[in-house]
XYZ file of C-alpha atoms in Angstrom:
471
model
C 30.246 -13.723 31.084
C 28.448 -10.435 29.288
C 29.496 -7.512 30.345
C 27.371 -4.710 31.901
C 27.419 -0.922 31.427
C 26.895 2.100 34.207
C 25.649 4.356 31.365
C 22.785 6.346 33.745
C 18.892 5.379 32.410
C 16.240 7.925 33.085
C 14.247 4.673 35.036
C 17.391 3.621 36.821
C 16.101 4.614 40.077
C 14.795 1.135 41.201
C 17.494 -1.200 39.845
C 20.405 -2.046 41.610
C 22.694 -3.670 38.485
C 23.544 -1.789 35.609
C 22.086 -3.562 32.287
C 23.816 -5.891 30.664
C 25.934 -4.974 28.109
C 24.494 -7.186 25.389
C 20.833 -7.000 26.735
C 21.564 -3.393 26.556
C 22.216 -3.413 22.588
C 19.179 -6.182 21.861
C 16.574 -4.161 23.912
C 17.615 -0.814 22.232
C 15.055 0.243 19.091
C 16.993 3.833 18.791
C 18.808 2.278 15.413
C 15.652 2.144 13.745
C 12.917 4.605 15.435
C 14.997 7.468 15.222
C 13.581 8.086 11.556
C 10.572 9.025 13.664
C 12.178 11.924 15.275
C 10.138 14.892 13.599
C 6.772 13.409 14.753
C 8.204 12.272 18.498
C 9.238 16.334 18.736
C 5.910 17.952 17.280
C 4.178 15.682 19.830
C 6.332 17.216 22.522
C 5.910 20.385 21.253
C 2.411 19.958 21.657
C 2.190 18.201 25.103
C 4.378 21.017 26.354
C 1.615 23.091 24.979
C -0.664 21.790 26.960
C 0.396 21.368 29.823
C 1.253 24.860 30.071
C -2.349 26.024 29.169
C -3.706 23.670 31.729
C -1.036 25.480 34.187
C 0.851 22.291 34.675
C 4.402 24.487 33.544
C 4.991 27.613 33.426
C 5.016 29.496 30.022
C 8.420 29.948 30.431
C 9.480 26.470 30.418
C 6.850 25.928 27.711
C 9.024 28.249 25.904
C 12.107 25.995 26.552
C 11.365 23.184 25.604
C 9.882 24.561 22.764
C 13.134 26.225 21.763
C 14.795 24.120 22.786
C 13.724 21.049 21.143
C 13.314 22.735 17.466
C 17.596 23.433 18.315
C 17.386 19.726 18.806
C 15.977 19.016 15.469
C 18.105 21.560 13.641
C 21.411 18.951 14.844
C 19.446 16.116 13.491
C 18.755 17.330 9.888
C 22.032 18.523 10.416
C 23.865 15.684 10.983
C 25.706 16.805 13.788
C 22.960 14.716 16.569
C 24.990 11.257 18.187
C 22.363 8.709 19.351
C 23.035 6.662 22.121
C 21.932 2.934 22.307
C 22.532 3.347 25.983
C 19.509 6.154 25.848
C 17.262 2.954 23.965
C 15.171 4.536 21.695
C 14.002 7.862 20.060
C 12.069 9.349 22.992
C 15.200 9.514 25.928
C 17.791 10.076 23.156
C 15.527 13.679 22.752
C 14.965 13.929 26.373
C 18.395 13.605 27.152
C 19.348 15.883 25.043
C 16.887 18.442 25.488
C 17.191 18.082 29.412
C 21.068 18.601 28.697
C 20.491 22.055 26.995
C 18.051 23.670 28.834
C 18.373 21.921 32.228
C 16.052 21.424 34.615
C 12.590 22.421 32.611
C 13.204 19.261 30.267
C 12.988 17.220 32.870
C 9.364 18.306 33.330
C 8.264 16.974 29.544
C 7.345 13.740 30.027
C 4.720 14.856 32.898
C 2.067 13.321 32.600
C 2.950 11.026 29.694
C 5.051 7.446 29.109
C 6.775 5.897 26.203
C 3.928 3.723 25.379
C 1.560 6.176 24.845
C 4.073 8.443 23.445
C 5.731 6.052 20.734
C 1.734 4.982 19.667
C 1.386 8.867 18.839
C 4.745 9.298 16.613
C 3.674 6.013 14.853
C 0.006 7.019 13.992
C 1.889 10.229 12.942
C 4.243 9.472 10.918
C 2.270 7.134 8.876
C -0.380 9.104 8.815
C 2.013 11.739 6.791
C 3.305 8.774 4.249
C -0.348 7.636 3.783
C -0.512 10.753 2.041
C 2.336 10.445 0.430
C 1.360 6.637 -0.663
C -1.645 8.174 -2.261
C -0.625 10.999 -4.032
C 2.337 7.978 -5.773
C -0.950 6.167 -6.484
C -2.920 8.953 -7.645
C 0.356 9.801 -10.364
C 0.674 6.017 -11.302
C -3.425 6.114 -12.224
C -2.721 9.658 -14.358
C 0.225 8.127 -16.486
C -2.080 5.163 -16.904
C -4.684 7.705 -18.216
C -2.314 8.843 -20.229
C -1.511 5.845 -21.729
C -4.822 5.010 -22.055
C -5.634 7.804 -23.993
C -2.881 7.434 -26.268
C -4.071 3.730 -26.872
C -7.541 4.210 -26.238
C -8.229 2.846 -29.932
C -5.133 0.260 -29.769
C -6.582 -3.901 -30.215
C -4.817 -6.774 -28.538
C -6.207 -9.632 -27.154
C -8.261 -10.155 -24.021
C -7.801 -13.794 -22.116
C -8.808 -15.801 -19.768
C -6.849 -18.524 -18.921
C -4.477 -16.606 -20.351
C -6.257 -18.472 -23.924
C -7.574 -15.788 -26.391
C -10.728 -15.308 -24.890
C -12.504 -11.394 -27.001
C -10.661 -8.429 -28.378
C -10.317 -5.623 -26.223
C -8.673 -1.988 -26.617
C -5.580 -1.933 -25.034
C -7.233 1.692 -23.507
C -9.421 -0.750 -21.881
C -6.792 -2.632 -19.688
C -4.929 0.099 -18.745
C -8.543 1.020 -17.257
C -8.516 -2.048 -16.002
C -5.303 -1.527 -14.026
C -6.714 1.744 -12.921
C -10.068 0.928 -10.863
C -7.708 -1.504 -9.171
C -5.739 1.551 -7.792
C -8.692 3.722 -7.410
C -9.829 0.574 -4.175
C -6.462 0.741 -3.136
C -6.569 4.482 -2.766
C -9.978 4.390 -0.567
C -8.872 1.822 1.516
C -5.927 3.641 1.954
C -7.937 6.916 3.142
C -10.086 4.549 5.295
C -7.491 3.311 7.086
C -6.539 6.469 7.869
C -9.624 7.769 9.208
C -9.603 4.786 11.573
C -6.742 5.815 12.643
C -6.585 9.398 13.623
C -7.297 8.988 17.112
C -4.894 10.299 19.413
C -3.104 7.897 22.110
C -1.457 10.691 24.001
C -2.909 11.431 27.512
C -3.068 7.475 28.050
C 0.022 7.745 29.748
C 1.291 3.883 30.914
C -1.946 3.020 29.766
C -4.625 4.029 32.896
C -4.287 7.494 32.359
C -2.643 10.682 34.854
C -3.754 12.029 38.045
C -2.872 15.628 36.004
C -5.272 18.003 35.017
C -4.494 17.623 30.993
C -7.031 18.695 28.103
C -6.536 15.750 25.466
C -8.899 17.512 22.982
C -6.319 20.507 22.961
C -3.399 18.011 22.545
C -5.549 16.446 19.722
C -6.346 19.041 17.720
C -2.439 20.739 18.090
C -2.043 17.675 16.418
C -4.522 17.204 13.596
C -5.867 14.193 15.218
C -10.302 13.912 14.469
C -10.132 13.007 18.625
C -8.174 11.551 21.487
C -8.872 7.318 21.748
C -11.286 6.867 23.899
C -10.287 3.828 26.407
C -6.949 4.473 28.117
C -5.646 0.507 27.836
C -6.341 -0.018 24.309
C -4.517 3.560 23.117
C -1.527 1.888 24.453
C -1.511 -1.381 22.900
C -3.297 -0.749 19.626
C -1.280 -2.071 16.663
C -4.435 -2.257 14.523
C -3.942 0.655 12.620
C -0.285 -1.148 11.914
C -1.870 -4.443 10.517
C -4.600 -2.459 8.392
C -2.056 -0.259 6.782
C -0.098 -3.178 6.124
C -3.315 -5.349 5.001
C -3.816 -2.999 2.836
C -0.403 -2.452 0.948
C -0.062 -6.595 0.466
C -3.592 -5.954 -1.558
C -1.952 -2.680 -3.403
C 1.611 -4.929 -3.938
C -0.579 -7.599 -5.445
C -2.168 -5.154 -7.921
C 1.771 -4.132 -8.742
C 2.603 -8.150 -8.955
C -0.235 -8.515 -11.140
C 0.374 -5.716 -13.311
C 4.020 -7.035 -13.314
C 3.448 -10.578 -14.334
C 1.796 -9.181 -17.483
C 4.206 -6.602 -18.545
C 7.018 -9.456 -17.975
C 4.710 -11.937 -20.616
C 3.603 -8.772 -22.449
C 7.271 -7.596 -23.022
C 8.991 -10.997 -23.984
C 9.889 -12.134 -27.420
C 6.670 -14.536 -27.456
C 4.477 -12.124 -26.617
C 5.898 -8.738 -28.183
C 3.340 -6.623 -26.818
C 5.002 -3.884 -25.285
C 8.912 -2.365 -24.728
C 9.794 -0.935 -21.435
C 12.340 2.140 -21.667
C 15.596 0.839 -21.637
C 15.698 3.083 -18.394
C 13.948 0.514 -16.352
C 15.307 -2.735 -17.898
C 19.144 -4.197 -17.305
C 20.808 -6.855 -19.647
C 22.936 -10.248 -19.073
C 26.596 -10.331 -18.002
C 26.527 -13.629 -20.098
C 24.258 -13.262 -23.020
C 24.272 -9.587 -25.225
C 21.103 -9.369 -26.367
C 19.483 -10.257 -23.300
C 16.721 -6.999 -22.030
C 15.494 -7.965 -19.023
C 12.259 -6.544 -17.544
C 13.921 -6.001 -13.851
C 11.839 -3.345 -12.640
C 8.710 -5.292 -12.784
C 10.531 -8.441 -11.523
C 11.612 -6.814 -8.664
C 8.025 -5.605 -7.879
C 6.578 -8.732 -8.490
C 9.272 -9.962 -5.866
C 8.518 -7.270 -3.403
C 4.584 -8.209 -2.714
C 6.164 -11.169 -0.782
C 8.065 -9.601 1.546
C 5.439 -7.093 2.382
C 2.995 -9.811 2.531
C 5.441 -11.406 5.123
C 5.384 -8.124 7.136
C 1.409 -8.591 6.935
C 1.915 -11.736 8.854
C 4.820 -10.917 10.722
C 2.691 -8.301 12.424
C -0.272 -10.077 12.946
C 1.850 -13.236 14.720
C 3.074 -10.720 16.725
C 0.156 -9.102 18.275
C -2.182 -12.237 18.636
C -1.207 -13.472 22.058
C -0.539 -10.307 23.687
C -2.277 -9.143 26.768
C -3.032 -5.286 27.348
C -1.749 -3.786 27.556
C 2.024 -2.375 26.076
C 4.274 -5.172 26.191
C 7.919 -5.071 25.023
C 6.992 -7.090 21.795
C 5.559 -3.675 20.159
C 8.875 -3.018 19.337
C 8.827 -5.138 16.880
C 5.999 -3.804 15.346
C 8.185 -0.923 13.536
C 10.936 -2.304 11.372
C 8.854 -4.529 9.454
C 6.099 -1.230 9.737
C 8.931 0.863 8.064
C 10.529 -1.697 5.099
C 6.539 -1.629 3.885
C 5.776 1.792 3.544
C 9.830 2.376 2.006
C 9.101 -0.314 -0.871
C 5.532 0.323 -1.052
C 6.694 3.603 -2.246
C 9.143 2.490 -4.184
C 7.114 0.238 -6.424
C 4.880 2.528 -6.770
C 7.647 5.045 -7.382
C 9.254 3.245 -10.031
C 5.797 2.316 -11.732
C 4.246 5.991 -12.367
C 8.118 6.662 -14.024
C 7.948 3.854 -16.017
C 4.163 3.534 -17.347
C 4.984 6.600 -18.693
C 7.627 5.441 -21.426
C 5.726 2.356 -21.954
C 5.404 1.747 -25.939
C 3.178 -0.553 -27.709
C 3.748 -2.808 -30.731
C 0.339 -2.463 -32.516
C 1.249 -4.687 -35.035
C 2.378 -7.670 -32.597
C -1.282 -6.994 -30.773
C -3.259 -7.194 -33.582
C -2.042 -10.151 -35.243
C -2.386 -11.815 -31.666
C -5.925 -10.823 -31.425
C -6.521 -12.379 -34.848
C -6.029 -15.987 -33.201
C -7.818 -17.645 -31.420
C -10.692 -17.284 -33.162
C -11.499 -13.742 -30.937
C -15.198 -13.171 -32.856
C -16.677 -16.248 -31.885
C -18.462 -15.001 -29.261
C -19.326 -11.638 -31.725
C -20.989 -14.847 -34.426
C -22.609 -15.586 -31.289
C -24.151 -13.020 -30.623
C -25.058 -11.812 -34.428
C -27.185 -15.124 -34.304
C -29.029 -14.529 -31.137
C -30.282 -11.400 -33.215
C -31.322 -13.029 -35.894
C -33.697 -15.008 -33.420
C -31.348 -18.153 -33.111
C -31.801 -19.167 -29.137
C -28.009 -18.580 -27.276
C -27.245 -22.482 -26.153
C -28.017 -23.137 -30.533
C -25.656 -20.479 -31.734
C -23.303 -21.581 -28.758
C -23.239 -24.891 -30.760
C -23.273 -23.151 -34.153
C -20.616 -21.500 -33.590
C -18.204 -24.151 -32.205
C -18.545 -25.963 -35.450
C -18.066 -23.320 -37.069
C -14.566 -22.443 -34.778
C -13.899 -26.772 -35.291
C -13.778 -25.965 -39.590
C -11.966 -23.153 -38.818
C -9.184 -25.035 -36.679
C -9.494 -27.722 -39.441
C -8.808 -25.241 -41.789
C -5.776 -23.084 -40.281
C -7.859 -20.111 -40.838
C -9.862 -17.869 -38.437
C -13.972 -16.455 -38.398
C -13.811 -14.162 -40.760
C -11.662 -15.804 -43.796
C -14.596 -18.548 -43.492
C -16.424 -18.116 -47.218
C -20.197 -17.152 -46.741
C -21.324 -20.547 -47.960
C -19.253 -22.234 -45.143
C -20.841 -20.112 -42.094
C -24.351 -20.673 -43.966
C -23.815 -24.408 -43.953
C -23.345 -23.969 -39.857
C -27.015 -21.684 -39.865
C -28.875 -20.152 -43.145
C -29.458 -17.351 -41.029
C -25.870 -16.225 -41.743
C -26.149 -13.425 -44.297
C -23.364 -11.145 -45.935
C -23.770 -8.690 -43.141
C -22.278 -11.173 -40.589
C -18.666 -9.978 -41.322
C -19.000 -6.863 -40.125
C -19.514 -8.140 -36.775
C -16.166 -10.664 -37.429
C -13.980 -8.046 -37.705
C -12.075 -6.924 -34.410
C -12.790 -3.177 -34.887
C -16.660 -4.413 -35.596
C -16.306 -6.459 -32.059
C -14.716 -3.896 -29.584
C -17.089 -1.151 -31.077
C -20.063 -3.311 -30.167
C -19.364 -3.011 -26.848
C -20.354 0.123 -26.712
C -21.887 0.731 -23.205
C -20.379 1.915 -19.540
C -17.880 -0.560 -18.731
C -16.884 -1.555 -22.133
C -14.560 -2.005 -24.242
C -14.932 0.070 -27.457
C -13.031 3.357 -27.992
C -15.912 5.600 -27.432
C -16.598 4.409 -23.697
C -12.801 4.448 -22.972
C -12.399 7.717 -23.613
C -15.474 8.591 -21.727
C -14.118 6.371 -18.987
C -10.827 8.561 -18.630
C -12.630 11.417 -18.522
C -14.151 10.456 -15.988
C -11.530 9.308 -13.777
C -9.996 12.662 -14.379
C -12.418 14.692 -13.337
C -12.625 12.315 -10.382
C -8.722 12.202 -9.861
C -8.854 15.847 -10.150
C -11.558 16.948 -7.109
C -9.903 13.781 -5.057
C -6.460 16.294 -5.443
C -7.993 18.707 -4.985
C -10.257 17.433 -1.073
C -6.695 15.740 -0.120
C -5.374 19.442 0.018
C -8.067 20.987 1.763
């Protein structure tokens, strides 16, 4: 038989038997939701301020509550607060400590609210700040990519499709592709934040409250755009957590793709880049090894966050309105998603500022696989040959190169002219790697001039958005 506990509960009036000790521990959330304490106190101070303004609390009661909550916060931050499992969660722990400190006024704080609207408000306040921090880390990574792209604007490497050499591109252009992926991630998180910035507080348990509260005033105090329109939806909605985790999953998918390329590029088989020793580890048995552990671990963490998204969707899919105890399970996957996403972005922003390019290896790889074949086809089109015919001509020239073990640029003029009389001495200008990338001189193209112009536009955009975020 399980033990029981006799600890008094703030809600124990209706119950005739104490809570089973195992059930008490099993249902408690304070071990993980205590990280919300700042936001719970912030919400409580705003709630008390509104209650006093409406005449539901006296000004003296409000002042005692605010002073008491700030004292509790100071004890927590000094590591002097004893969290209690019998008090279940962060809300009851803080309220109990407040009441112990200031007496009757502390018992009045919960007037006109429930833990249902309280926790929904706390998590939104917390996640709002976390999104701001995450968007800042994305911007820091983007700035590192811009610096790297600028240094390597003219560095040539092979562009791949199907992981086969396709066309020569510049390394700077490749870094800007990653930048664009991150730009969409930052925009998605901004959209998520806007949708999330609606205040549940005042919805109480599910139906609102009979007290003459002013939810617009509380929302203003807490920086929300508006109070939630419907009390049932306000306490049961976890769309914002799912949307954030979906956005995080997409972002981690992008970082996983970055990781895969860095892992390949830093291998002996590619040798395109070298990661700083600070972001790699060695082998316990093979002295020569330098393992790209950071990108490998980030690649692995993507699966962890995908799992959290599936977990949250499954958590909510069968819940009737309004609040259910199931919703306690939303926090740990959400907290873990935030922690791992922030960590991955931080380490990536630091790591990308210390990437070294092996120009010779990149250039040698770009000369393999007939990467300028499309340039030869475009050259023939400019000579008046239909593209499909030009495609066939180049295919035959490539076949000769494969048999001879020579690149197109290494074939003689006579050999090239044997496939088309339209080919002249000027063909060799388009068969060079530099000529190939320089010819893509349009917005979005890989030409060094376009890479530098794109970098300048991106820097201006990031600067303007950072200024807007601060306001």
